CSV table of C-alpha atoms in Angstrom, one decimal:
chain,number,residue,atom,x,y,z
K,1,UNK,CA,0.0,0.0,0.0
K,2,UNK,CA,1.2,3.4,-0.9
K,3,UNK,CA,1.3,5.9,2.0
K,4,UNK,CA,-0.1,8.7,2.9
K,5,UNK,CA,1.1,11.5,0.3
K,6,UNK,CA,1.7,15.3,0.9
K,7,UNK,CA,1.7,18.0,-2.0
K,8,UNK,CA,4.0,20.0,-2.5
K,9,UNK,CA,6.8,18.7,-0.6
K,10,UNK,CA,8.3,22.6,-0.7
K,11,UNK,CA,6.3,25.9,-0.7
K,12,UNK,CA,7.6,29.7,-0.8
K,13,UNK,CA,5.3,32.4,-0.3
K,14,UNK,CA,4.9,36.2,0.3
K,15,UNK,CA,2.8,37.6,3.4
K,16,UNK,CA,-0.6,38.0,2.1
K,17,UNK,CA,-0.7,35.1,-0.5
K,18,UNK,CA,-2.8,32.3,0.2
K,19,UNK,CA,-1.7,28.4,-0.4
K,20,UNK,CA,-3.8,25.2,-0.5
K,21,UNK,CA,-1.8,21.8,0.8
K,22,UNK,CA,-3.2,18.7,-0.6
K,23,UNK,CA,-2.7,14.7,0.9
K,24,UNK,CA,-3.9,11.5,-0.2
K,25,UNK,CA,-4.6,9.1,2.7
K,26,UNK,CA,-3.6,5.7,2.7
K,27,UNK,CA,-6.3,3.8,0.9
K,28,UNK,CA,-9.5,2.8,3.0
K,29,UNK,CA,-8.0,5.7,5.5
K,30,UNK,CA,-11.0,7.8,5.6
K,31,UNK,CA,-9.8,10.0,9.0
K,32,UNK,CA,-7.5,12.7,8.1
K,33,UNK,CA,-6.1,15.1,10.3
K,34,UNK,CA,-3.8,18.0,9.9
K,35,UNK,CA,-0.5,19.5,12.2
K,36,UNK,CA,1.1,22.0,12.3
K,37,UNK,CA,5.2,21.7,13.3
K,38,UNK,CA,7.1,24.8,14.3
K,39,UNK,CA,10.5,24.5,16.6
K,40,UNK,CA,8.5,27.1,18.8
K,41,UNK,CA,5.3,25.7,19.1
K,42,UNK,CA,6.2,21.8,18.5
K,43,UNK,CA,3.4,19.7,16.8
K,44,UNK,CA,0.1,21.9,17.0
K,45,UNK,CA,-3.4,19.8,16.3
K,46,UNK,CA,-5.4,22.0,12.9
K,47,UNK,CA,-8.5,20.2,12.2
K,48,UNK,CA,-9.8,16.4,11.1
K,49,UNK,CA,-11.9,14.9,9.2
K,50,UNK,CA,-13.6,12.0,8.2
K,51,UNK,CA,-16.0,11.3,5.8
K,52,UNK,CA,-16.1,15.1,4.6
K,53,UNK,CA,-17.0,16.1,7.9
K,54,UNK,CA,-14.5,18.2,10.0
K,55,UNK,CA,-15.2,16.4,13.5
K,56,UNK,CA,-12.2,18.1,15.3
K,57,UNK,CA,-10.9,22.0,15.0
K,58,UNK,CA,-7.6,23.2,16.8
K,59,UNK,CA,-7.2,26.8,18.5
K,60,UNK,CA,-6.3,28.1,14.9
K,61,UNK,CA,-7.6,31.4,13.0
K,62,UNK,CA,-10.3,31.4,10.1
K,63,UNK,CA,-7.5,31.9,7.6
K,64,UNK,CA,-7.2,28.3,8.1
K,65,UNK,CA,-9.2,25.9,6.7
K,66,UNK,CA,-9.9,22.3,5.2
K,67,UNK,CA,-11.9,20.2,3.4
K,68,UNK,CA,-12.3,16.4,3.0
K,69,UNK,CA,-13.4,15.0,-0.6
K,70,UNK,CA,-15.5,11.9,-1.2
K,71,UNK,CA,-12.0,9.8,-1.9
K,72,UNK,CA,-11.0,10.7,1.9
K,73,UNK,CA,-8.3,13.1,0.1
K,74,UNK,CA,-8.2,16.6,1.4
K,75,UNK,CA,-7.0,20.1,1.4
K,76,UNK,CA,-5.8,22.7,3.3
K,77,UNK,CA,-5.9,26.2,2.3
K,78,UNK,CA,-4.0,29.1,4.3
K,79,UNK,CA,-5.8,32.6,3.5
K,80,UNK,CA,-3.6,36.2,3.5
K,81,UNK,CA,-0.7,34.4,4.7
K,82,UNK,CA,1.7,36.0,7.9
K,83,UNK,CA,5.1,35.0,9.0
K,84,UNK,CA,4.7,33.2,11.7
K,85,UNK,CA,2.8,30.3,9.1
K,86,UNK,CA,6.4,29.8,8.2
K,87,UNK,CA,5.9,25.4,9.8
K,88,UNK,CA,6.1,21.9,8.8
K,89,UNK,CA,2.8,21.1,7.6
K,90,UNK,CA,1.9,17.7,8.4
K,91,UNK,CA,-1.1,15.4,7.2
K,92,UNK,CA,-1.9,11.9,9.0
K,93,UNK,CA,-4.3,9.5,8.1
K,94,UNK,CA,-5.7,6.6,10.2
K,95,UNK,CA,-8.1,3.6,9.8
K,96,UNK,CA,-10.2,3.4,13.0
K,97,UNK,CA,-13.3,6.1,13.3
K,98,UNK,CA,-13.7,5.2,17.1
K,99,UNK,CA,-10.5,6.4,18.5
K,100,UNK,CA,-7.0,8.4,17.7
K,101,UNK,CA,-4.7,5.5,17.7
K,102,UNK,CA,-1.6,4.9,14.9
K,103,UNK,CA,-1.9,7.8,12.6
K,104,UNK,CA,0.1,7.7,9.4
K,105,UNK,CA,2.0,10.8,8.7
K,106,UNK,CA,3.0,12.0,5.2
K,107,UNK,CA,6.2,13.6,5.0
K,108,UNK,CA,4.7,17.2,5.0
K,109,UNK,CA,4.8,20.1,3.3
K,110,UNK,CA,7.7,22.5,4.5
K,111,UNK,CA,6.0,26.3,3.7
K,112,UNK,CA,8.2,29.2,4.2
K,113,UNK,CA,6.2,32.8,3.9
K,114,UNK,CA,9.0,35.4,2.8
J,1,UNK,CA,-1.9,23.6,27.9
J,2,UNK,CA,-2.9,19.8,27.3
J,3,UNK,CA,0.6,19.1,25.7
J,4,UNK,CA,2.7,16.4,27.3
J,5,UNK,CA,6.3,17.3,28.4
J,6,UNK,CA,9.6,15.1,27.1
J,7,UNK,CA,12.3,15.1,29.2
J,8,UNK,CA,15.7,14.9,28.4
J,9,UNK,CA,15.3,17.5,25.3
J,10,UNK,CA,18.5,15.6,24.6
J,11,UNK,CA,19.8,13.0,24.5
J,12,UNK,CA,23.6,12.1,23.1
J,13,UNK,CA,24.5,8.4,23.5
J,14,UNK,CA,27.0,5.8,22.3
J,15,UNK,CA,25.9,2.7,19.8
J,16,UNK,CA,24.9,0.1,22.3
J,17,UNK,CA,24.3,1.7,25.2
J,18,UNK,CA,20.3,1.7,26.2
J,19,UNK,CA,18.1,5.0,25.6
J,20,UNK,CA,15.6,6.0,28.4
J,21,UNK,CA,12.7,9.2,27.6
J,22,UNK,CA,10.4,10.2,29.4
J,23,UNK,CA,7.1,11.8,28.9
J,24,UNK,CA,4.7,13.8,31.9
J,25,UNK,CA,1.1,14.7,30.6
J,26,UNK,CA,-1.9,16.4,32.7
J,27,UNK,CA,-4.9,15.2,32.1
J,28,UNK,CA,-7.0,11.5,32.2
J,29,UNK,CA,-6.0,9.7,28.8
J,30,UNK,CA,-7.4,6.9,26.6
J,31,UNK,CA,-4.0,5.8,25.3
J,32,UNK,CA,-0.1,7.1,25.2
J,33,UNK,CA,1.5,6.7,22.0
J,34,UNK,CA,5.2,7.2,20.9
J,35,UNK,CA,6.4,8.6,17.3
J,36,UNK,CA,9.6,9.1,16.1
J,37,UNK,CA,10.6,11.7,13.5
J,38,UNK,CA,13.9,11.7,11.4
J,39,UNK,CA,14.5,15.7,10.7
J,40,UNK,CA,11.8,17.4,8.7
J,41,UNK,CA,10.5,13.7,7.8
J,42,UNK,CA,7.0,13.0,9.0
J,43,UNK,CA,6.3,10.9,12.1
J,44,UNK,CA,6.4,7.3,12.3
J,45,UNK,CA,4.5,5.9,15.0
J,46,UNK,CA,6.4,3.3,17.1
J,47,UNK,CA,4.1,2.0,20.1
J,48,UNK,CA,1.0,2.8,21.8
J,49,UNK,CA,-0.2,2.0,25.7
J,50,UNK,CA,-3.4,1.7,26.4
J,51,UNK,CA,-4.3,3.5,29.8
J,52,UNK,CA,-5.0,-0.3,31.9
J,53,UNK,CA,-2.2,-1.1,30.2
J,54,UNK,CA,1.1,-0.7,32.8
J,55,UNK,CA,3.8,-2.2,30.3
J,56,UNK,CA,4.5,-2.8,26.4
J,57,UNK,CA,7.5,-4.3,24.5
J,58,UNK,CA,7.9,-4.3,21.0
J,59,UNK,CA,11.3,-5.5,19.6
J,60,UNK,CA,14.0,-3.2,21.2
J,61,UNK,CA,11.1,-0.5,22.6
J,62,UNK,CA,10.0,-0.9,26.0
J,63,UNK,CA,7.4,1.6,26.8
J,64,UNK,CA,5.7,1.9,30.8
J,65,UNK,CA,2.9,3.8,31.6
J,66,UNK,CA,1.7,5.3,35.6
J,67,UNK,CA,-1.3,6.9,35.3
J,68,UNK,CA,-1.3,7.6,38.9
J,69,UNK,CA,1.9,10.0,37.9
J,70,UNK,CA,0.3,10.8,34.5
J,71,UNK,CA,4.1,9.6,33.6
J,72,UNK,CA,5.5,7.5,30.3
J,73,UNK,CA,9.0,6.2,29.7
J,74,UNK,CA,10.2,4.9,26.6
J,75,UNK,CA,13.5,2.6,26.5
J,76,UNK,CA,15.3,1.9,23.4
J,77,UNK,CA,17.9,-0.9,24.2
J,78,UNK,CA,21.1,-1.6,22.1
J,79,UNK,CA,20.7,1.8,20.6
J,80,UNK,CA,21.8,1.8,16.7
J,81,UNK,CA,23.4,5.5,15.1
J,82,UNK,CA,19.9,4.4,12.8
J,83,UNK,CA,18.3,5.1,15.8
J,84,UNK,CA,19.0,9.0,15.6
J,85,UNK,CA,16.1,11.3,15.6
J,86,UNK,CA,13.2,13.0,17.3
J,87,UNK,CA,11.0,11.1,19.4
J,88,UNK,CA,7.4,12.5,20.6
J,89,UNK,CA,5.2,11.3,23.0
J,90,UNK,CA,1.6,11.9,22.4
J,91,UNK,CA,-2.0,11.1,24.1
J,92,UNK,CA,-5.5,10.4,23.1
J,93,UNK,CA,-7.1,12.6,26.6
J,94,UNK,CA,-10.5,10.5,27.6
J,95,UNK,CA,-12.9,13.3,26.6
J,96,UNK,CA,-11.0,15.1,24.0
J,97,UNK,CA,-13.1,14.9,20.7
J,98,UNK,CA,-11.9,12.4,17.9
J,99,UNK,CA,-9.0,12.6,15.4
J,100,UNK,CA,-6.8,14.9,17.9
J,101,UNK,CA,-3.7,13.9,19.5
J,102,UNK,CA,-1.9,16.0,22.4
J,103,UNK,CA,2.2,15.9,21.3
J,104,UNK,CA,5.0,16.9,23.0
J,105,UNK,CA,8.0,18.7,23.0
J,106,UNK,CA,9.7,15.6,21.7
J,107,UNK,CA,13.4,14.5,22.7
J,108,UNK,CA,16.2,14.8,20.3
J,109,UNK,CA,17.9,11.3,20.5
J,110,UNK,CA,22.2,10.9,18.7
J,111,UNK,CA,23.5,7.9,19.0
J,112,UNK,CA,27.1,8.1,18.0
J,113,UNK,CA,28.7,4.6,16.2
């Protein structure tokens, strides 16, 4: 089975650009959550989904948002971007719908805002 | 915060000696899980604990849990230079809606050959 894949692997934007993030779960994962990695903050929780449905939302502003497609594959989209977005974004996927347990990570998408 | 706490933040070892982390979290949990992360690679999960659950083994991991100190500790034996990286604890907190896990800090783990 192929694993969970993150697009792109390297971003660079300006402040006030937005970006969209995309990963691919592995298949018959339909959970999908996103993180957030900074040295300052560490691993950050964004949001989850599963099924389309965003079950779970972190302590994050509106600029950031998701969505979960009917192939469990979903975005991220990060609206007039600011410095401090400068992370590791990270996607996970995971089988179970009951519980959190062994998530999948991808290998992220490093963004850099300029 | 709802974050669990690593400690060492480092750790520098030599090939064959044993690795010992530990991990201090604050609230009731479901389970305890450990990742590992080579740098700016995602996170592979290693072990999880379930919170009945006092001890787990899984090849050269060893991985204890006291709820009643709301404490973990994670032992690598025989440590490998392969075995270099980041390694985060992280708990599913009884109550806490679905899909979110609490991580820590993480401790930074060289093992020199």
């Amino acid at each position: 089975k192929a694993g969970v894949t993150q697009t792109p692997r390297y971003l660079i934007k300006t402040r006030g650009q937005q970006v969209t993030l995309s990963c691919s779960p592995i298949s018959g994962h339909r959970s999908v959550s996103w993180y957030q990695q900074t040295p300052g903050q560490g691993l950050q929780f964004l949001f989850e989904y599963f099924s389309e449905t965003q079950r779970n939302k972190g302590n994050f502003p509106g600029r950031f948002s998701g969505r979960q497609f009917s192939n469990s594959r979903s975005e991220m989209n990060v609206s007039t971007l600011e410095l401090g977005d400068s992370a590791l974004y990270l996607c996970a996927s995971s089988l179970r719908a009951d519980s959190t347990e062994k998530l999948f990570f991808g290998s992220g998408t490093q963004l850099s805002v300029l | 915060s709802q974050q669990g706490e690593e400690d060492p933040q480092a750790l520098s070892i030599q090939e064959g000696e044993n690795a010992t982390m530990n991990c201090s979290y604050k609230t009731s949990i479901n389970n305890l899980q450990w990742y590992r992360q080579n740098s700016g690679r995602g996170l592979v999960h290693l072990i999880l604990i379930r919170s009945n659950e006092r001890e787990k083994h899984s090849g050269r991991l060893r991985v204890t849990l006291d709820t009643s100190k709301k404490s973990s500790s994670l032992l690598i034996t025989a440590s490998r230079a392969a075995d270099t990286a980041s390694y985060f604890c992280a708990t599913e907190n009884r109550g806490s809606t679905l899909g979110r896990l609490y991580f820590g800090r993480g401790t930074q783990l060289t093992v020199w050959p």
